[in-house]
Amino acid sequence: DKVPLSDYESASEEEPGLVMTMNSETEGHTSDDGSSNTRDEVARVEEIIAKETKVVNRWRFVVILAMTLVAAGVMAATYIIMNQEEEKAFENAFQQYASTLVESSSFTAETIQESCQDFADQMTSSAKSLKHTWPYVTLPDLDIHGANLRKQTNSVGFAIIHFLSAQQKQNWTPYVLANAPSWYGNSSFLPVPYVLTETLQIQFDSPSPQWPIWQADPWPVQPVTNLDMKPFDTVQRNGLAASQLGEGVMGEIEDNNNIAYAFPTVGSVAPRPDEPHSIFYQPLYNNFSLTERQAVGLVLVVLRWGLFFNNKIPKDVNGIHLVLESSCANVVTYEIVDGIAVYKGKGDLSDKSYKSYEMSAPFNTYANSEQANELGACLFLLKVYPSSTTEDEYKSALPIVLAIVVGGIFVSMVLSFLAYDRFQRQRNKKVVANAANSNALVTSLFPENIRDRLLKPVDSVKDNRTKRNNSHFKSNKGHIKTFLEGEDEVAVLDQPIADLFTDVTVMMADLTGFTAWSSQREPSQVFSLLEILFGSLDQMAKRRRVFKVETVGDCYVCVAGLPEPRKDHAQVMARFARETIRKVQLLVKQLETTFGPDTGDLGIRIGLHSGVVTAGVLRGDRARFQLFGDTVNTTARIESSGQRNRVHMSQDTADCLAKAGKGHWAVQRDTKITAKGKGEMQTYWLSIKDNAQSVASGDGSNNWWGDAEVENNKLERLIDWQVEVFTRLLKQVVAQRKAIEKSNQGSQHLVRIPALIDSVEKGQGTCLDEVKEIISLPEFDASVAQSMAEDVELGDTVIDQIRSYIRTISCMYRSNGFHNFEHACHVTMSVTKLLSRIQTPSDLLIEEETSEGSDNSDSVKFAPSLAPRIARDPLTQFSMVFSALVHDVDHTGVPNSMLIKENEPLCRLYNEKSVAEQHSIDLAWNLLQAEEYVDLRSCIYATQAEFERFRQLVVQVVLATDIMDKDLKQLRNQRWEKAFSEKVMEESPQDTVNRKATIVIEHLIQASDVAHTMQHWHVYLKWNERFFRECYQAWKDGRAASDPSLNWYKGEIGFFDFYIIPLARKLQKCGVFGVSSDEYLNYALKNRQEWENRGQQVVEEMLQAILSEQEEDIGEETEVFRNE
């Protein structure tokens, strides 16, 4: 139990008083009496100790002896057990590898047998289909079929033998001369019939049947056409056996030289001259009837035995011996080396000492092995043995090492026990002496019962004092380190963990532009970016021994100089800050292809300050390590007053760098800053210059590249991001199509259209004439498409065409301030965000339950049937992203009204309606129909229904972006009221849902086209300024009726009140987009209020910036003119 501090104070005061009392009372006693009492008490205590010491010594010996015996036993047991474990591991591994070899080799043999049987059946089928009679049969396309057979069987080559009777030989010669070139392909080789050597010519005057070679693959260097194989005993015996068995027969094991005599190609591919081979004899029949068929030939497949055993077990397993025994008196031995079967020689050459590990299995594929043996076919037996090489892989010095380690542990324990015993005896002697003196003193003054009562409180006081020294008043030095390393859990529970560190440097790094960036993204993307960036900083911090304290939002807080103090804390943190800027600049540009536009524009602002901090663990719920003190507050002020992609330092940090000889790293800031609670402060910029160009330099540069290269890189990153978006959605489109085809197998198949689909014919109307009130959207199971999309491979050709198309579209955009390719990417990003936020039925159910009784609950009832139509059709989503990309292609930078006023030819073509939008559709569509994008089109649509839906969606979505045409806007509003009115319409439920989905799609693209007005204030300002510049340039060029700056402030307020906010309310009402619709509406209301407060000032600043730029341009032109 813990004792209050007051108890400690009373106890500390009580003991001196007690000692003073005893001293005053003992002054009247003689020294002789005191010495006598002391000697008697000491003698009495020593007598007791002497008795106890004998018992302790006896037990000390027993303990040491027991520990020694236990150590020996444990060492022996450890060695035996570990050795047995290695033996067991070796045996189990060998059995596993041996089983794998036997089973996989048998499977390979079965595969070869099946492949040869299929080849023979193919020849029989070819003869029947061509109505050829044996032996006058030639397999067409032998090079193709032969390559397949050799690939399936891993064979060196094969030959086809026909059985010729004496009556058939006369007609054989003209057949050979007539058909030899046809089966050999386009080779210039023309077989010379009947000739190989004088002794091996076919003897036509012989009355006996003959077995000539007719076809072979690959063809040998020396022609063997019509070589009679029947005189070869092994061929005749195995061929007859195969014909009678009705299945393939494996011939004798022969070395390479023997087989090369008949098949000269073998010698060129075998690894060594005597490599064992066998011929597999596959019978050929004239038909497939088991009762009526007759053997008409053989397929001789040359197989190298080593191929049966290659790559069956891991490459790191070596030394396993394979002994192959044949009933034909052949025995060969192989050894597995790095996964390859290496031929050792003839006979059983395995290690005799491992015969007990033998694992054997028959290596045959015969249906009836006894019959095969009786007919003279060879039977094979495969035996597998380990070797010392195999066992050595499982043997190690670990048993001996562990035994020695265990022995060492016990020896150290004995030595530690003896050392502890020695120190304990010395301590006990001192304690006993003091206790004897104290007892003697107290005994001389008080009776025995009073002495016991007096000593008990004193003991309690000493215990309390010990507790106090071990808890609240104990030094905390080192507690921070042990806590952070997780080694002081008990101390954390008993006392506060805190300490003062006098020399540290604190860094705060805040991402600039992140708040605005995050308003355009999904929550998952926001956290993904932070995890990537801060995770990278964590790795750098570990490498430089910088301690990460915490992250607060998008601010990264770290410190150098704790928990282990270090003198170079300022230098370390300066280098870390410089590396942080480099890393963040590099990562945000790389991540723009993943997270979309403006990611590469993110930066980081860093502040450094050195001083004293209190560091500790604030316990309780969610306990964490924290820093306290003025240094932390000052660092926050330094960071907030810094600049993007620069390191801002205090005077104290600069002084620390100067003391370390790094004063040139600090560049004094031109003006002092005013910090809250600090007043004016002189600060510095960090400028470390090394071989690489300084990133955190005092010149305020934000990148390492020139402006032109940055713009080109940004364009490439935007294109890469668009490619990623297109690829992801196209995979879902293809996966959905495959899922539909799979589900329709055996019932109704999709009606496919040619890969090349002509453009929509013109002359019968414009794109505007294609607009419909209802677009029929199918219902799909989106989960199937999403799961299958991961396995879909579009191929490099399609991806290259996607990239080419997007790049071409980017070049078709003009260099307008607002209506440009970057704005198209911004619209695309908003579309993908809203599409991703479409709620699933389960989400809608949860929202419906939580929204009961709220004002917004009426919007949810529209969503359950509406959301799936948009969310579950990948083609709909792809069409919307495609439309977002192309909706402003070739935009001139002026509205349609000005184009009509200028009497542009396009206006007559499009009947002065949605001129820019229809022009963009035609340009993008005609480009898509180009011959070079045939594969891309086949991925987008493969059926007539898909083609029509894609075309309809593109037209509908792009034309919806024309919000300035009053007639179109009025029709669109009427369609919205008709779709979402409470009145029951006389139409099918299917049409009702599709009507709502169609109008929601139109409003989705409208919201995305002006998404900047419903995002963070900084995002709104960015695009508002660009649109202002575009309009101002049009006025300067004489293509606008008035100066936009005169009415820009009021115009934006009206735009918010009559278009943006109503549009956001519609998104909320439809209930499809969940919290995103609330987010868009809230941003719209806030931006409207902010514009009302600051809009006039913003307009003045934008106008002043344009005028200043024009003055600079005029000055530059004047200077050039003077120079000329």
PDB file of N, CA, C and O in Angstrom, residues 82-130:
ATOM      1  N   MET A  82      18.148 -32.924 -30.151  1.00  0.00           N
ATOM      2  CA  MET A  82      18.384 -32.167 -31.372  1.00  0.00           C
ATOM      3  C   MET A  82      18.935 -33.052 -32.479  1.00  0.00           C
ATOM      4  O   MET A  82      18.580 -32.894 -33.646  1.00  0.00           O
ATOM      5  N   ASN A  83      19.805 -33.989 -32.113  1.00  0.00           N
ATOM      6  CA  ASN A  83      20.342 -34.916 -33.115  1.00  0.00           C
ATOM      7  C   ASN A  83      19.229 -35.790 -33.679  1.00  0.00           C
ATOM      8  O   ASN A  83      19.187 -36.054 -34.892  1.00  0.00           O
ATOM      9  N   GLN A  84      18.335 -36.270 -32.791  1.00  0.00           N
ATOM     10  CA  GLN A  84      17.206 -37.081 -33.251  1.00  0.00           C
ATOM     11  C   GLN A  84      16.270 -36.272 -34.142  1.00  0.00           C
ATOM     12  O   GLN A  84      15.733 -36.792 -35.117  1.00  0.00           O
ATOM     13  N   GLU A  85      16.102 -34.991 -33.795  1.00  0.00           N
ATOM     14  CA  GLU A  85      15.234 -34.142 -34.613  1.00  0.00           C
ATOM     15  C   GLU A  85      15.813 -33.961 -36.009  1.00  0.00           C
ATOM     16  O   GLU A  85      15.079 -33.974 -37.002  1.00  0.00           O
ATOM     17  N   GLU A  86      17.130 -33.813 -36.094  1.00  0.00           N
ATOM     18  CA  GLU A  86      17.751 -33.685 -37.408  1.00  0.00           C
ATOM     19  C   GLU A  86      17.607 -34.981 -38.195  1.00  0.00           C
ATOM     20  O   GLU A  86      17.359 -34.959 -39.414  1.00  0.00           O
ATOM     21  N   GLU A  87      17.799 -36.131 -37.498  1.00  0.00           N
ATOM     22  CA  GLU A  87      17.625 -37.420 -38.174  1.00  0.00           C
ATOM     23  C   GLU A  87      16.193 -37.565 -38.687  1.00  0.00           C
ATOM     24  O   GLU A  87      15.957 -38.014 -39.814  1.00  0.00           O
ATOM     25  N   LYS A  88      15.243 -37.186 -37.834  1.00  0.00           N
ATOM     26  CA  LYS A  88      13.834 -37.301 -38.209  1.00  0.00           C
ATOM     27  C   LYS A  88      13.504 -36.374 -39.362  1.00  0.00           C
ATOM     28  O   LYS A  88      12.776 -36.745 -40.290  1.00  0.00           O
ATOM     29  N   ALA A  89      14.047 -35.161 -39.312  1.00  0.00           N
ATOM     30  CA  ALA A  89      13.805 -34.215 -40.404  1.00  0.00           C
ATOM     31  C   ALA A  89      14.374 -34.734 -41.711  1.00  0.00           C
ATOM     32  O   ALA A  89      13.759 -34.594 -42.779  1.00  0.00           O
ATOM     33  N   PHE A  90      15.559 -35.372 -41.621  1.00  0.00           N
ATOM     34  CA  PHE A  90      16.175 -35.936 -42.826  1.00  0.00           C
ATOM     35  C   PHE A  90      15.318 -37.062 -43.385  1.00  0.00           C
ATOM     36  O   PHE A  90      15.064 -37.131 -44.601  1.00  0.00           O
ATOM     37  N   GLU A  91      14.875 -37.962 -42.520  1.00  0.00           N
ATOM     38  CA  GLU A  91      14.063 -39.086 -42.983  1.00  0.00           C
ATOM     39  C   GLU A  91      12.748 -38.597 -43.592  1.00  0.00           C
ATOM     40  O   GLU A  91      12.336 -39.068 -44.666  1.00  0.00           O
ATOM     41  N   ASN A  92      12.068 -37.678 -42.905  1.00  0.00           N
ATOM     42  CA  ASN A  92      10.792 -37.182 -43.421  1.00  0.00           C
ATOM     43  C   ASN A  92      10.975 -36.466 -44.755  1.00  0.00           C
ATOM     44  O   ASN A  92      10.172 -36.636 -45.688  1.00  0.00           O
ATOM     45  N   ALA A  93      12.036 -35.656 -44.846  1.00  0.00           N
ATOM     46  CA  ALA A  93      12.266 -34.932 -46.083  1.00  0.00           C
ATOM     47  C   ALA A  93      12.566 -35.886 -47.233  1.00  0.00           C
ATOM     48  O   ALA A  93      12.054 -35.724 -48.343  1.00  0.00           O
ATOM     49  N   PHE A  94      13.408 -36.916 -46.944  1.00  0.00           N
ATOM     50  CA  PHE A  94      13.727 -37.864 -48.008  1.00  0.00           C
ATOM     51  C   PHE A  94      12.479 -38.610 -48.461  1.00  0.00           C
ATOM     52  O   PHE A  94      12.255 -38.796 -49.668  1.00  0.00           O
ATOM     53  N   GLN A  95      11.656 -39.055 -47.511  1.00  0.00           N
ATOM     54  CA  GLN A  95      10.438 -39.759 -47.893  1.00  0.00           C
ATOM     55  C   GLN A  95       9.538 -38.866 -48.745  1.00  0.00           C
ATOM     56  O   GLN A  95       8.935 -39.314 -49.725  1.00  0.00           O
ATOM     57  N   GLN A  96       9.468 -37.606 -48.379  1.00  0.00           N
ATOM     58  CA  GLN A  96       8.643 -36.679 -49.151  1.00  0.00           C
ATOM     59  C   GLN A  96       9.201 -36.485 -50.558  1.00  0.00           C
ATOM     60  O   GLN A  96       8.462 -36.557 -51.544  1.00  0.00           O
ATOM     61  N   TYR A  97      10.518 -36.270 -50.659  1.00  0.00           N
ATOM     62  CA  TYR A  97      11.111 -36.053 -51.975  1.00  0.00           C
ATOM     63  C   TYR A  97      11.059 -37.323 -52.806  1.00  0.00           C
ATOM     64  O   TYR A  97      10.830 -37.268 -54.032  1.00  0.00           O
ATOM     65  N   ALA A  98      11.298 -38.483 -52.154  1.00  0.00           N
ATOM     66  CA  ALA A  98      11.243 -39.736 -52.892  1.00  0.00           C
ATOM     67  C   ALA A  98       9.843 -39.988 -53.435  1.00  0.00           C
ATOM     68  O   ALA A  98       9.669 -40.402 -54.582  1.00  0.00           O
ATOM     69  N   SER A  99       8.827 -39.746 -52.592  1.00  0.00           N
ATOM     70  CA  SER A  99       7.444 -39.919 -53.046  1.00  0.00           C
ATOM     71  C   SER A  99       7.133 -38.973 -54.195  1.00  0.00           C
ATOM     72  O   SER A  99       6.472 -39.352 -55.172  1.00  0.00           O
ATOM     73  N   THR A 100       7.639 -37.766 -54.071  1.00  0.00           N
ATOM     74  CA  THR A 100       7.405 -36.795 -55.147  1.00  0.00           C
ATOM     75  C   THR A 100       8.046 -37.255 -56.449  1.00  0.00           C
ATOM     76  O   THR A 100       7.450 -37.157 -57.530  1.00  0.00           O
ATOM     77  N   LEU A 101       9.276 -37.777 -56.357  1.00  0.00           N
ATOM     78  CA  LEU A 101       9.960 -38.257 -57.553  1.00  0.00           C
ATOM     79  C   LEU A 101       9.206 -39.414 -58.196  1.00  0.00           C
ATOM     80  O   LEU A 101       9.006 -39.449 -59.416  1.00  0.00           O
ATOM     81  N   VAL A 102       8.795 -40.357 -57.368  1.00  0.00           N
ATOM     82  CA  VAL A 102       8.114 -41.541 -57.899  1.00  0.00           C
ATOM     83  C   VAL A 102       6.781 -41.155 -58.527  1.00  0.00           C
ATOM     84  O   VAL A 102       6.457 -41.536 -59.659  1.00  0.00           O
ATOM     85  N   GLU A 103       6.003 -40.357 -57.793  1.00  0.00           N
ATOM     86  CA  GLU A 103       4.667 -40.002 -58.265  1.00  0.00           C
ATOM     87  C   GLU A 103       4.732 -39.095 -59.500  1.00  0.00           C
ATOM     88  O   GLU A 103       4.014 -39.328 -60.479  1.00  0.00           O
ATOM     89  N   SER A 104       5.591 -38.094 -59.450  1.00  0.00           N
ATOM     90  CA  SER A 104       5.670 -37.179 -60.585  1.00  0.00           C
ATOM     91  C   SER A 104       6.259 -37.857 -61.810  1.00  0.00           C
ATOM     92  O   SER A 104       5.841 -37.588 -62.939  1.00  0.00           O
ATOM     93  N   SER A 105       7.237 -38.744 -61.603  1.00  0.00           N
ATOM     94  CA  SER A 105       7.807 -39.466 -62.739  1.00  0.00           C
ATOM     95  C   SER A 105       6.779 -40.404 -63.358  1.00  0.00           C
ATOM     96  O   SER A 105       6.682 -40.512 -64.586  1.00  0.00           O
ATOM     97  N   SER A 106       6.008 -41.073 -62.512  1.00  0.00           N
ATOM     98  CA  SER A 106       4.947 -41.940 -63.034  1.00  0.00           C
ATOM     99  C   SER A 106       3.906 -41.126 -63.788  1.00  0.00           C
ATOM    100  O   SER A 106       3.406 -41.533 -64.834  1.00  0.00           O
ATOM    101  N   PHE A 107       3.616 -39.953 -63.247  1.00  0.00           N
ATOM    102  CA  PHE A 107       2.653 -39.083 -63.939  1.00  0.00           C
ATOM    103  C   PHE A 107       3.200 -38.647 -65.296  1.00  0.00           C
ATOM    104  O   PHE A 107       2.471 -38.581 -66.294  1.00  0.00           O
ATOM    105  N   THR A 108       4.511 -38.364 -65.346  1.00  0.00           N
ATOM    106  CA  THR A 108       5.120 -37.990 -66.614  1.00  0.00           C
ATOM    107  C   THR A 108       5.035 -39.131 -67.617  1.00  0.00           C
ATOM    108  O   THR A 108       4.746 -38.920 -68.805  1.00  0.00           O
ATOM    109  N   ALA A 109       5.282 -40.341 -67.134  1.00  0.00           N
ATOM    110  CA  ALA A 109       5.190 -41.498 -68.024  1.00  0.00           C
ATOM    111  C   ALA A 109       3.770 -41.675 -68.553  1.00  0.00           C
ATOM    112  O   ALA A 109       3.562 -41.976 -69.732  1.00  0.00           O
ATOM    113  N   GLU A 110       2.786 -41.479 -67.672  1.00  0.00           N
ATOM    114  CA  GLU A 110       1.390 -41.589 -68.114  1.00  0.00           C
ATOM    115  C   GLU A 110       1.053 -40.495 -69.122  1.00  0.00           C
ATOM    116  O   GLU A 110       0.329 -40.745 -70.098  1.00  0.00           O
ATOM    117  N   THR A 111       1.585 -39.314 -68.883  1.00  0.00           N
ATOM    118  CA  THR A 111       1.335 -38.214 -69.817  1.00  0.00           C
ATOM    119  C   THR A 111       1.915 -38.529 -71.191  1.00  0.00           C
ATOM    120  O   THR A 111       1.290 -38.263 -72.224  1.00  0.00           O
ATOM    121  N   ILE A 112       3.128 -39.100 -71.199  1.00  0.00           N
ATOM    122  CA  ILE A 112       3.753 -39.469 -72.472  1.00  0.00           C
ATOM    123  C   ILE A 112       2.925 -40.522 -73.187  1.00  0.00           C
ATOM    124  O   ILE A 112       2.705 -40.454 -74.404  1.00  0.00           O
ATOM    125  N   GLN A 113       2.469 -41.515 -72.429  1.00  0.00           N
ATOM    126  CA  GLN A 113       1.664 -42.579 -73.034  1.00  0.00           C
ATOM    127  C   GLN A 113       0.376 -42.012 -73.637  1.00  0.00           C
ATOM    128  O   GLN A 113      -0.006 -42.363 -74.757  1.00  0.00           O
ATOM    129  N   GLU A 114      -0.273 -41.098 -72.898  1.00  0.00           N
ATOM    130  CA  GLU A 114      -1.516 -40.505 -73.391  1.00  0.00           C
ATOM    131  C   GLU A 114      -1.257 -39.631 -74.613  1.00  0.00           C
ATOM    132  O   GLU A 114      -2.048 -39.632 -75.568  1.00  0.00           O
ATOM    133  N   SER A 115      -0.152 -38.876 -74.597  1.00  0.00           N
ATOM    134  CA  SER A 115       0.160 -38.012 -75.735  1.00  0.00           C
ATOM    135  C   SER A 115       0.435 -38.837 -76.992  1.00  0.00           C
ATOM    136  O   SER A 115      -0.007 -38.488 -78.093  1.00  0.00           O
ATOM    137  N   CYS A 116       1.176 -39.930 -76.824  1.00  0.00           N
ATOM    138  CA  CYS A 116       1.457 -40.797 -77.977  1.00  0.00           C
ATOM    139  C   CYS A 116       0.188 -41.454 -78.487  1.00  0.00           C
ATOM    140  O   CYS A 116      -0.017 -41.607 -79.696  1.00  0.00           O
ATOM    141  N   GLN A 117      -0.687 -41.859 -77.563  1.00  0.00           N
ATOM    142  CA  GLN A 117      -1.952 -42.462 -77.966  1.00  0.00           C
ATOM    143  C   GLN A 117      -2.805 -41.450 -78.736  1.00  0.00           C
ATOM    144  O   GLN A 117      -3.417 -41.780 -79.749  1.00  0.00           O
ATOM    145  N   ASP A 118      -2.813 -40.177 -78.239  1.00  0.00           N
ATOM    146  CA  ASP A 118      -3.574 -39.141 -78.937  1.00  0.00           C
ATOM    147  C   ASP A 118      -3.015 -38.907 -80.338  1.00  0.00           C
ATOM    148  O   ASP A 118      -3.760 -38.676 -81.296  1.00  0.00           O
ATOM    149  N   PHE A 119      -1.691 -38.957 -80.454  1.00  0.00           N
ATOM    150  CA  PHE A 119      -1.068 -38.742 -81.766  1.00  0.00           C
ATOM    151  C   PHE A 119      -1.439 -39.871 -82.715  1.00  0.00           C
ATOM    152  O   PHE A 119      -1.740 -39.646 -83.888  1.00  0.00           O
ATOM    153  N   ALA A 120      -1.409 -41.105 -82.186  1.00  0.00           N
ATOM    154  CA  ALA A 120      -1.784 -42.246 -83.029  1.00  0.00           C
ATOM    155  C   ALA A 120      -3.248 -42.154 -83.442  1.00  0.00           C
ATOM    156  O   ALA A 120      -3.598 -42.412 -84.603  1.00  0.00           O
ATOM    157  N   ASP A 121      -4.121 -41.766 -82.494  1.00  0.00           N
ATOM    158  CA  ASP A 121      -5.536 -41.604 -82.837  1.00  0.00           C
ATOM    159  C   ASP A 121      -5.718 -40.506 -83.865  1.00  0.00           C
ATOM    160  O   ASP A 121      -6.618 -40.572 -84.725  1.00  0.00           O
ATOM    161  N   GLN A 122      -4.889 -39.469 -83.777  1.00  0.00           N
ATOM    162  CA  GLN A 122      -4.967 -38.375 -84.735  1.00  0.00           C
ATOM    163  C   GLN A 122      -4.621 -38.862 -86.141  1.00  0.00           C
ATOM    164  O   GLN A 122      -5.261 -38.468 -87.120  1.00  0.00           O
ATOM    165  N   MET A 123      -3.623 -39.742 -86.234  1.00  0.00           N
ATOM    166  CA  MET A 123      -3.270 -40.288 -87.556  1.00  0.00           C
ATOM    167  C   MET A 123      -4.394 -41.155 -88.090  1.00  0.00           C
ATOM    168  O   MET A 123      -4.742 -41.086 -89.284  1.00  0.00           O
ATOM    169  N   THR A 124      -4.963 -41.980 -87.211  1.00  0.00           N
ATOM    170  CA  THR A 124      -6.078 -42.833 -87.646  1.00  0.00           C
ATOM    171  C   THR A 124      -7.248 -41.990 -88.109  1.00  0.00           C
ATOM    172  O   THR A 124      -7.868 -42.259 -89.143  1.00  0.00           O
ATOM    173  N   SER A 125      -7.553 -40.951 -87.336  1.00  0.00           N
ATOM    174  CA  SER A 125      -8.672 -40.073 -87.684  1.00  0.00           C
ATOM    175  C   SER A 125      -8.400 -39.341 -88.982  1.00  0.00           C
ATOM    176  O   SER A 125      -9.295 -39.167 -89.812  1.00  0.00           O
ATOM    177  N   SER A 126      -7.141 -38.895 -89.181  1.00  0.00           N
ATOM    178  CA  SER A 126      -6.795 -38.186 -90.415  1.00  0.00           C
ATOM    179  C   SER A 126      -6.957 -39.106 -91.627  1.00  0.00           C
ATOM    180  O   SER A 126      -7.458 -38.675 -92.669  1.00  0.00           O
ATOM    181  N   ALA A 127      -6.520 -40.363 -91.487  1.00  0.00           N
ATOM    182  CA  ALA A 127      -6.645 -41.306 -92.600  1.00  0.00           C
ATOM    183  C   ALA A 127      -8.111 -41.553 -92.946  1.00  0.00           C
ATOM    184  O   ALA A 127      -8.482 -41.596 -94.129  1.00  0.00           O
ATOM    185  N   LYS A 128      -8.955 -41.675 -91.903  1.00  0.00           N
ATOM    186  CA  LYS A 128     -10.364 -41.933 -92.169  1.00  0.00           C
ATOM    187  C   LYS A 128     -11.024 -40.707 -92.802  1.00  0.00           C
ATOM    188  O   LYS A 128     -11.849 -40.840 -93.707  1.00  0.00           O
ATOM    189  N   SER A 129     -10.677 -39.501 -92.274  1.00  0.00           N
ATOM    190  CA  SER A 129     -11.313 -38.288 -92.816  1.00  0.00           C
ATOM    191  C   SER A 129     -10.875 -38.032 -94.257  1.00  0.00           C
ATOM    192  O   SER A 129     -11.650 -37.517 -95.062  1.00  0.00           O
ATOM    193  N   LEU A 130      -9.629 -38.385 -94.600  1.00  0.00           N
ATOM    194  CA  LEU A 130      -9.127 -38.196 -95.973  1.00  0.00           C
ATOM    195  C   LEU A 130      -9.422 -39.403 -96.859  1.00  0.00           C
ATOM    196  O   LEU A 130      -9.058 -39.405 -98.049  1.00  0.00           O
TER     197      LEU A 130
END
